[in-house]
Amino acid sequence: MSTFVLAFLIGVVAGLRSITAPAAVSWAARLGWLHLENTWLAFLGFAATPYVVSVLAIGELINDKLPKTPSRKAPVPFIARLVTGGLCGAALGASGQVVISGLLAGVVGAVVGTLGGYEFRSRLVRATGGNDLPIALLEDVIAIGGALLIVSRFS
């Protein structure tokens, strides 16, 4: 699978869960699957980074289930998804020397993941009687599994 497609897909994951994608990319960099040494993205592979980002990702997974959590389509959450999607896309693109293309693919993927994920979740909740929790957990599984599958392609 091309680096461009993988960058787009990691952006989709960022659109679903904004911190899950950076957590997976950071672990991939730390484990040596992604070679980000001597790039501006090297910080993703620093010793503490995957742990810190993973804690933030777990917090996001919990926060997503709370009733007062704003919509992913609100400006701040939407922009956060674009930023993390672009960052992760750039990191995957760095492996193939296509950082800017990876960044752009990640941003486009984040838009698709944000809007598509919102529609997917909203429609499934309505179709299953209005209980959001099972659908939110399904979305978590898709985001985590997808992120792991994507970054494992670099191992």
mmCIF file of N, CA, C and O in Angstrom, residues 71-129:
data_model
loop_
_atom_site.group_PDB
_atom_site.id
_atom_site.type_symbol
_atom_site.label_atom_id
_atom_site.label_comp_id
_atom_site.label_asym_id
_atom_site.label_seq_id
_atom_site.Cartn_x
_atom_site.Cartn_y
_atom_site.Cartn_z
ATOM 1 N N SER A 71 -19.081 18.504 20.224
ATOM 2 C CA SER A 71 -19.081 17.794 18.945
ATOM 3 C C SER A 71 -17.708 17.874 18.294
ATOM 4 O O SER A 71 -17.027 18.894 18.379
ATOM 5 N N ARG A 72 -17.324 16.812 17.626
ATOM 6 C CA ARG A 72 -16.054 16.800 16.896
ATOM 7 C C ARG A 72 -16.071 17.813 15.756
ATOM 8 O O ARG A 72 -15.039 18.153 15.221
ATOM 9 N N LYS A 73 -17.267 18.282 15.384
ATOM 10 C CA LYS A 73 -17.377 19.259 14.306
ATOM 11 C C LYS A 73 -17.283 20.701 14.813
ATOM 12 O O LYS A 73 -17.240 21.618 13.997
ATOM 13 N N ALA A 74 -17.220 20.891 16.126
ATOM 14 C CA ALA A 74 -17.015 22.236 16.683
ATOM 15 C C ALA A 74 -15.608 22.696 16.294
ATOM 16 O O ALA A 74 -14.719 21.863 16.053
ATOM 17 N N PRO A 75 -15.372 23.999 16.207
ATOM 18 C CA PRO A 75 -14.087 24.489 15.690
ATOM 19 C C PRO A 75 -12.838 23.919 16.364
ATOM 20 O O PRO A 75 -11.934 23.447 15.665
ATOM 21 N N VAL A 76 -12.752 23.950 17.674
ATOM 22 C CA VAL A 76 -11.518 23.500 18.337
ATOM 23 C C VAL A 76 -11.268 22.002 18.127
ATOM 24 O O VAL A 76 -10.175 21.612 17.710
ATOM 25 N N PRO A 77 -12.249 21.128 18.389
ATOM 26 C CA PRO A 77 -11.996 19.704 18.126
ATOM 27 C C PRO A 77 -11.716 19.409 16.653
ATOM 28 O O PRO A 77 -10.889 18.552 16.333
ATOM 29 N N PHE A 78 -12.382 20.114 15.757
ATOM 30 C CA PHE A 78 -12.171 19.892 14.325
ATOM 31 C C PHE A 78 -10.744 20.277 13.938
ATOM 32 O O PHE A 78 -10.052 19.523 13.251
ATOM 33 N N ILE A 79 -10.302 21.436 14.405
ATOM 34 C CA ILE A 79 -8.938 21.891 14.099
ATOM 35 C C ILE A 79 -7.908 20.939 14.711
ATOM 36 O O ILE A 79 -6.902 20.616 14.073
ATOM 37 N N ALA A 80 -8.167 20.459 15.924
ATOM 38 C CA ALA A 80 -7.246 19.507 16.560
ATOM 39 C C ALA A 80 -7.097 18.255 15.700
ATOM 40 O O ALA A 80 -5.986 17.727 15.529
ATOM 41 N N ARG A 81 -8.173 17.786 15.132
ATOM 42 C CA ARG A 81 -8.128 16.602 14.266
ATOM 43 C C ARG A 81 -7.337 16.876 12.988
ATOM 44 O O ARG A 81 -6.595 16.023 12.511
ATOM 45 N N LEU A 82 -7.500 18.067 12.427
ATOM 46 C CA LEU A 82 -6.729 18.431 11.238
ATOM 47 C C LEU A 82 -5.236 18.479 11.551
ATOM 48 O O LEU A 82 -4.411 17.991 10.771
ATOM 49 N N VAL A 83 -4.895 19.056 12.702
ATOM 50 C CA VAL A 83 -3.487 19.172 13.097
ATOM 51 C C VAL A 83 -2.876 17.800 13.346
ATOM 52 O O VAL A 83 -1.801 17.480 12.824
ATOM 53 N N THR A 84 -3.565 16.959 14.114
ATOM 54 C CA THR A 84 -2.991 15.640 14.400
ATOM 55 C C THR A 84 -2.989 14.752 13.159
ATOM 56 O O THR A 84 -2.059 13.980 12.955
ATOM 57 N N GLY A 85 -4.002 14.882 12.314
ATOM 58 C CA GLY A 85 -4.009 14.125 11.068
ATOM 59 C C GLY A 85 -2.859 14.538 10.165
ATOM 60 O O GLY A 85 -2.172 13.697 9.581
ATOM 61 N N GLY A 86 -2.625 15.838 10.060
ATOM 62 C CA GLY A 86 -1.510 16.334 9.256
ATOM 63 C C GLY A 86 -0.164 15.919 9.816
ATOM 64 O O GLY A 86 0.737 15.499 9.075
ATOM 65 N N LEU A 87 -0.022 16.007 11.134
ATOM 66 C CA LEU A 87 1.233 15.611 11.788
ATOM 67 C C LEU A 87 1.527 14.135 11.547
ATOM 68 O O LEU A 87 2.644 13.764 11.163
ATOM 69 N N CYS A 88 0.517 13.303 11.745
ATOM 70 C CA CYS A 88 0.711 11.858 11.559
ATOM 71 C C CYS A 88 0.934 11.508 10.096
ATOM 72 O O CYS A 88 1.761 10.654 9.776
ATOM 73 N N GLY A 89 0.209 12.174 9.206
ATOM 74 C CA GLY A 89 0.425 11.953 7.780
ATOM 75 C C GLY A 89 1.837 12.340 7.372
ATOM 76 O O GLY A 89 2.492 11.638 6.597
ATOM 77 N N ALA A 90 2.325 13.460 7.910
ATOM 78 C CA ALA A 90 3.701 13.891 7.622
ATOM 79 C C ALA A 90 4.703 12.863 8.127
ATOM 80 O O ALA A 90 5.699 12.571 7.461
ATOM 81 N N ALA A 91 4.440 12.310 9.313
ATOM 82 C CA ALA A 91 5.353 11.309 9.875
ATOM 83 C C ALA A 91 5.409 10.064 8.991
ATOM 84 O O ALA A 91 6.489 9.542 8.721
ATOM 85 N N LEU A 92 4.253 9.618 8.526
ATOM 86 C CA LEU A 92 4.254 8.457 7.633
ATOM 87 C C LEU A 92 4.890 8.819 6.297
ATOM 88 O O LEU A 92 5.604 8.008 5.694
ATOM 89 N N GLY A 93 4.665 10.032 5.835
ATOM 90 C CA GLY A 93 5.265 10.487 4.591
ATOM 91 C C GLY A 93 6.774 10.610 4.687
ATOM 92 O O GLY A 93 7.480 10.423 3.686
ATOM 93 N N ALA A 94 7.290 10.909 5.879
ATOM 94 C CA ALA A 94 8.739 11.046 6.056
ATOM 95 C C ALA A 94 9.463 9.751 5.733
ATOM 96 O O ALA A 94 10.600 9.771 5.266
ATOM 97 N N SER A 95 8.791 8.625 5.938
ATOM 98 C CA SER A 95 9.425 7.332 5.638
ATOM 99 C C SER A 95 9.657 7.162 4.144
ATOM 100 O O SER A 95 10.563 6.458 3.735
ATOM 101 N N GLY A 96 8.826 7.818 3.341
ATOM 102 C CA GLY A 96 8.975 7.711 1.896
ATOM 103 C C GLY A 96 9.475 8.995 1.260
ATOM 104 O O GLY A 96 9.359 9.169 0.053
ATOM 105 N N GLN A 97 9.991 9.898 2.077
ATOM 106 C CA GLN A 97 10.514 11.182 1.600
ATOM 107 C C GLN A 97 9.441 12.038 0.925
ATOM 108 O O GLN A 97 9.731 12.797 0.013
ATOM 109 N N VAL A 98 8.204 11.893 1.363
ATOM 110 C CA VAL A 98 7.100 12.695 0.821
ATOM 111 C C VAL A 98 6.345 13.365 1.969
ATOM 112 O O VAL A 98 5.136 13.200 2.120
ATOM 113 N N VAL A 99 7.071 14.129 2.763
ATOM 114 C CA VAL A 99 6.508 14.725 3.981
ATOM 115 C C VAL A 99 5.317 15.623 3.670
ATOM 116 O O VAL A 99 4.262 15.501 4.298
ATOM 117 N N ILE A 100 5.451 16.520 2.714
ATOM 118 C CA ILE A 100 4.364 17.456 2.409
ATOM 119 C C ILE A 100 3.148 16.721 1.858
ATOM 120 O O ILE A 100 2.011 16.988 2.270
ATOM 121 N N SER A 101 3.360 15.766 0.979
ATOM 122 C CA SER A 101 2.237 14.968 0.457
ATOM 123 C C SER A 101 1.577 14.187 1.579
ATOM 124 O O SER A 101 0.351 14.084 1.635
ATOM 125 N N GLY A 102 2.380 13.631 2.471
ATOM 126 C CA GLY A 102 1.838 12.907 3.616
ATOM 127 C C GLY A 102 1.036 13.820 4.522
ATOM 128 O O GLY A 102 -0.045 13.452 4.996
ATOM 129 N N LEU A 103 1.546 15.024 4.755
ATOM 130 C CA LEU A 103 0.843 16.002 5.584
ATOM 131 C C LEU A 103 -0.513 16.331 4.966
ATOM 132 O O LEU A 103 -1.540 16.301 5.658
ATOM 133 N N LEU A 104 -0.521 16.628 3.679
ATOM 134 C CA LEU A 104 -1.778 16.967 3.003
ATOM 135 C C LEU A 104 -2.750 15.798 2.999
ATOM 136 O O LEU A 104 -3.952 15.967 3.224
ATOM 137 N N ALA A 105 -2.241 14.596 2.747
ATOM 138 C CA ALA A 105 -3.101 13.407 2.770
ATOM 139 C C ALA A 105 -3.678 13.192 4.164
ATOM 140 O O ALA A 105 -4.845 12.828 4.314
ATOM 141 N N GLY A 106 -2.861 13.424 5.193
ATOM 142 C CA GLY A 106 -3.338 13.294 6.568
ATOM 143 C C GLY A 106 -4.433 14.290 6.906
ATOM 144 O O GLY A 106 -5.408 13.958 7.572
ATOM 145 N N VAL A 107 -4.292 15.526 6.434
ATOM 146 C CA VAL A 107 -5.324 16.544 6.677
ATOM 147 C C VAL A 107 -6.621 16.177 5.961
ATOM 148 O O VAL A 107 -7.706 16.247 6.547
ATOM 149 N N VAL A 108 -6.515 15.761 4.710
ATOM 150 C CA VAL A 108 -7.712 15.350 3.966
ATOM 151 C C VAL A 108 -8.369 14.146 4.646
ATOM 152 O O VAL A 108 -9.594 14.099 4.820
ATOM 153 N N GLY A 109 -7.554 13.202 5.075
ATOM 154 C CA GLY A 109 -8.085 12.050 5.796
ATOM 155 C C GLY A 109 -8.777 12.458 7.088
ATOM 156 O O GLY A 109 -9.817 11.901 7.449
ATOM 157 N N ALA A 110 -8.226 13.448 7.783
ATOM 158 C CA ALA A 110 -8.834 13.923 9.031
ATOM 159 C C ALA A 110 -10.206 14.547 8.769
ATOM 160 O O ALA A 110 -11.137 14.349 9.557
ATOM 161 N N VAL A 111 -10.327 15.279 7.679
ATOM 162 C CA VAL A 111 -11.634 15.847 7.322
ATOM 163 C C VAL A 111 -12.631 14.726 7.059
ATOM 164 O O VAL A 111 -13.751 14.722 7.593
ATOM 165 N N VAL A 112 -12.210 13.738 6.276
ATOM 166 C CA VAL A 112 -13.082 12.606 5.960
ATOM 167 C C VAL A 112 -13.441 11.834 7.230
ATOM 168 O O VAL A 112 -14.607 11.482 7.455
ATOM 169 N N GLY A 113 -12.451 11.581 8.080
ATOM 170 C CA GLY A 113 -12.700 10.848 9.313
ATOM 171 C C GLY A 113 -13.595 11.602 10.287
ATOM 172 O O GLY A 113 -14.453 11.003 10.931
ATOM 173 N N THR A 114 -13.416 12.905 10.366
ATOM 174 C CA THR A 114 -14.236 13.708 11.273
ATOM 175 C C THR A 114 -15.685 13.730 10.825
ATOM 176 O O THR A 114 -16.589 13.399 11.597
ATOM 177 N N LEU A 115 -15.902 14.115 9.585
ATOM 178 C CA LEU A 115 -17.274 14.228 9.085
ATOM 179 C C LEU A 115 -17.919 12.862 8.867
ATOM 180 O O LEU A 115 -19.073 12.640 9.241
ATOM 181 N N GLY A 116 -17.159 11.933 8.290
ATOM 182 C CA GLY A 116 -17.683 10.588 8.072
ATOM 183 C C GLY A 116 -17.937 9.853 9.380
ATOM 184 O O GLY A 116 -18.946 9.159 9.531
ATOM 185 N N GLY A 117 -17.006 10.009 10.330
ATOM 186 C CA GLY A 117 -17.183 9.371 11.634
ATOM 187 C C GLY A 117 -18.396 9.906 12.372
ATOM 188 O O GLY A 117 -19.132 9.157 13.028
ATOM 189 N N TYR A 118 -18.619 11.207 12.253
ATOM 190 C CA TYR A 118 -19.798 11.809 12.873
ATOM 191 C C TYR A 118 -21.078 11.218 12.283
ATOM 192 O O TYR A 118 -21.988 10.826 13.009
ATOM 193 N N GLU A 119 -21.135 11.153 10.956
ATOM 194 C CA GLU A 119 -22.321 10.602 10.288
ATOM 195 C C GLU A 119 -22.514 9.124 10.616
ATOM 196 O O GLU A 119 -23.627 8.678 10.897
ATOM 197 N N PHE A 120 -21.420 8.367 10.575
ATOM 198 C CA PHE A 120 -21.458 6.937 10.891
ATOM 199 C C PHE A 120 -22.041 6.718 12.284
ATOM 200 O O PHE A 120 -22.976 5.939 12.469
ATOM 201 N N ARG A 121 -21.480 7.444 13.248
ATOM 202 C CA ARG A 121 -21.926 7.272 14.634
ATOM 203 C C ARG A 121 -23.362 7.745 14.808
ATOM 204 O O ARG A 121 -24.180 7.053 15.434
ATOM 205 N N SER A 122 -23.707 8.906 14.270
ATOM 206 C CA SER A 122 -25.070 9.444 14.426
ATOM 207 C C SER A 122 -26.110 8.501 13.840
ATOM 208 O O SER A 122 -27.139 8.224 14.467
ATOM 209 N N ARG A 123 -25.842 8.003 12.648
ATOM 210 C CA ARG A 123 -26.819 7.124 11.989
ATOM 211 C C ARG A 123 -26.953 5.784 12.691
ATOM 212 O O ARG A 123 -28.058 5.249 12.807
ATOM 213 N N LEU A 124 -25.820 5.237 13.154
ATOM 214 C CA LEU A 124 -25.906 3.956 13.868
ATOM 215 C C LEU A 124 -26.617 4.116 15.208
ATOM 216 O O LEU A 124 -27.375 3.231 15.609
ATOM 217 N N VAL A 125 -26.397 5.221 15.883
ATOM 218 C CA VAL A 125 -27.092 5.464 17.152
ATOM 219 C C VAL A 125 -28.595 5.532 16.910
ATOM 220 O O VAL A 125 -29.373 4.908 17.633
ATOM 221 N N ARG A 126 -29.001 6.285 15.897
ATOM 222 C CA ARG A 126 -30.436 6.379 15.573
ATOM 223 C C ARG A 126 -30.999 5.008 15.187
ATOM 224 O O ARG A 126 -32.094 4.634 15.606
ATOM 225 N N ALA A 127 -30.250 4.257 14.401
ATOM 226 C CA ALA A 127 -30.731 2.956 13.923
ATOM 227 C C ALA A 127 -30.839 1.917 15.039
ATOM 228 O O ALA A 127 -31.610 0.974 14.925
ATOM 229 N N THR A 128 -30.054 2.101 16.101
ATOM 230 C CA THR A 128 -30.062 1.115 17.182
ATOM 231 C C THR A 128 -30.843 1.590 18.409
ATOM 232 O O THR A 128 -30.694 1.040 19.491
ATOM 233 N N GLY A 129 -31.655 2.614 18.241
ATOM 234 C CA GLY A 129 -32.532 3.020 19.325
ATOM 235 C C GLY A 129 -32.009 4.144 20.207
ATOM 236 O O GLY A 129 -32.572 4.389 21.266
#
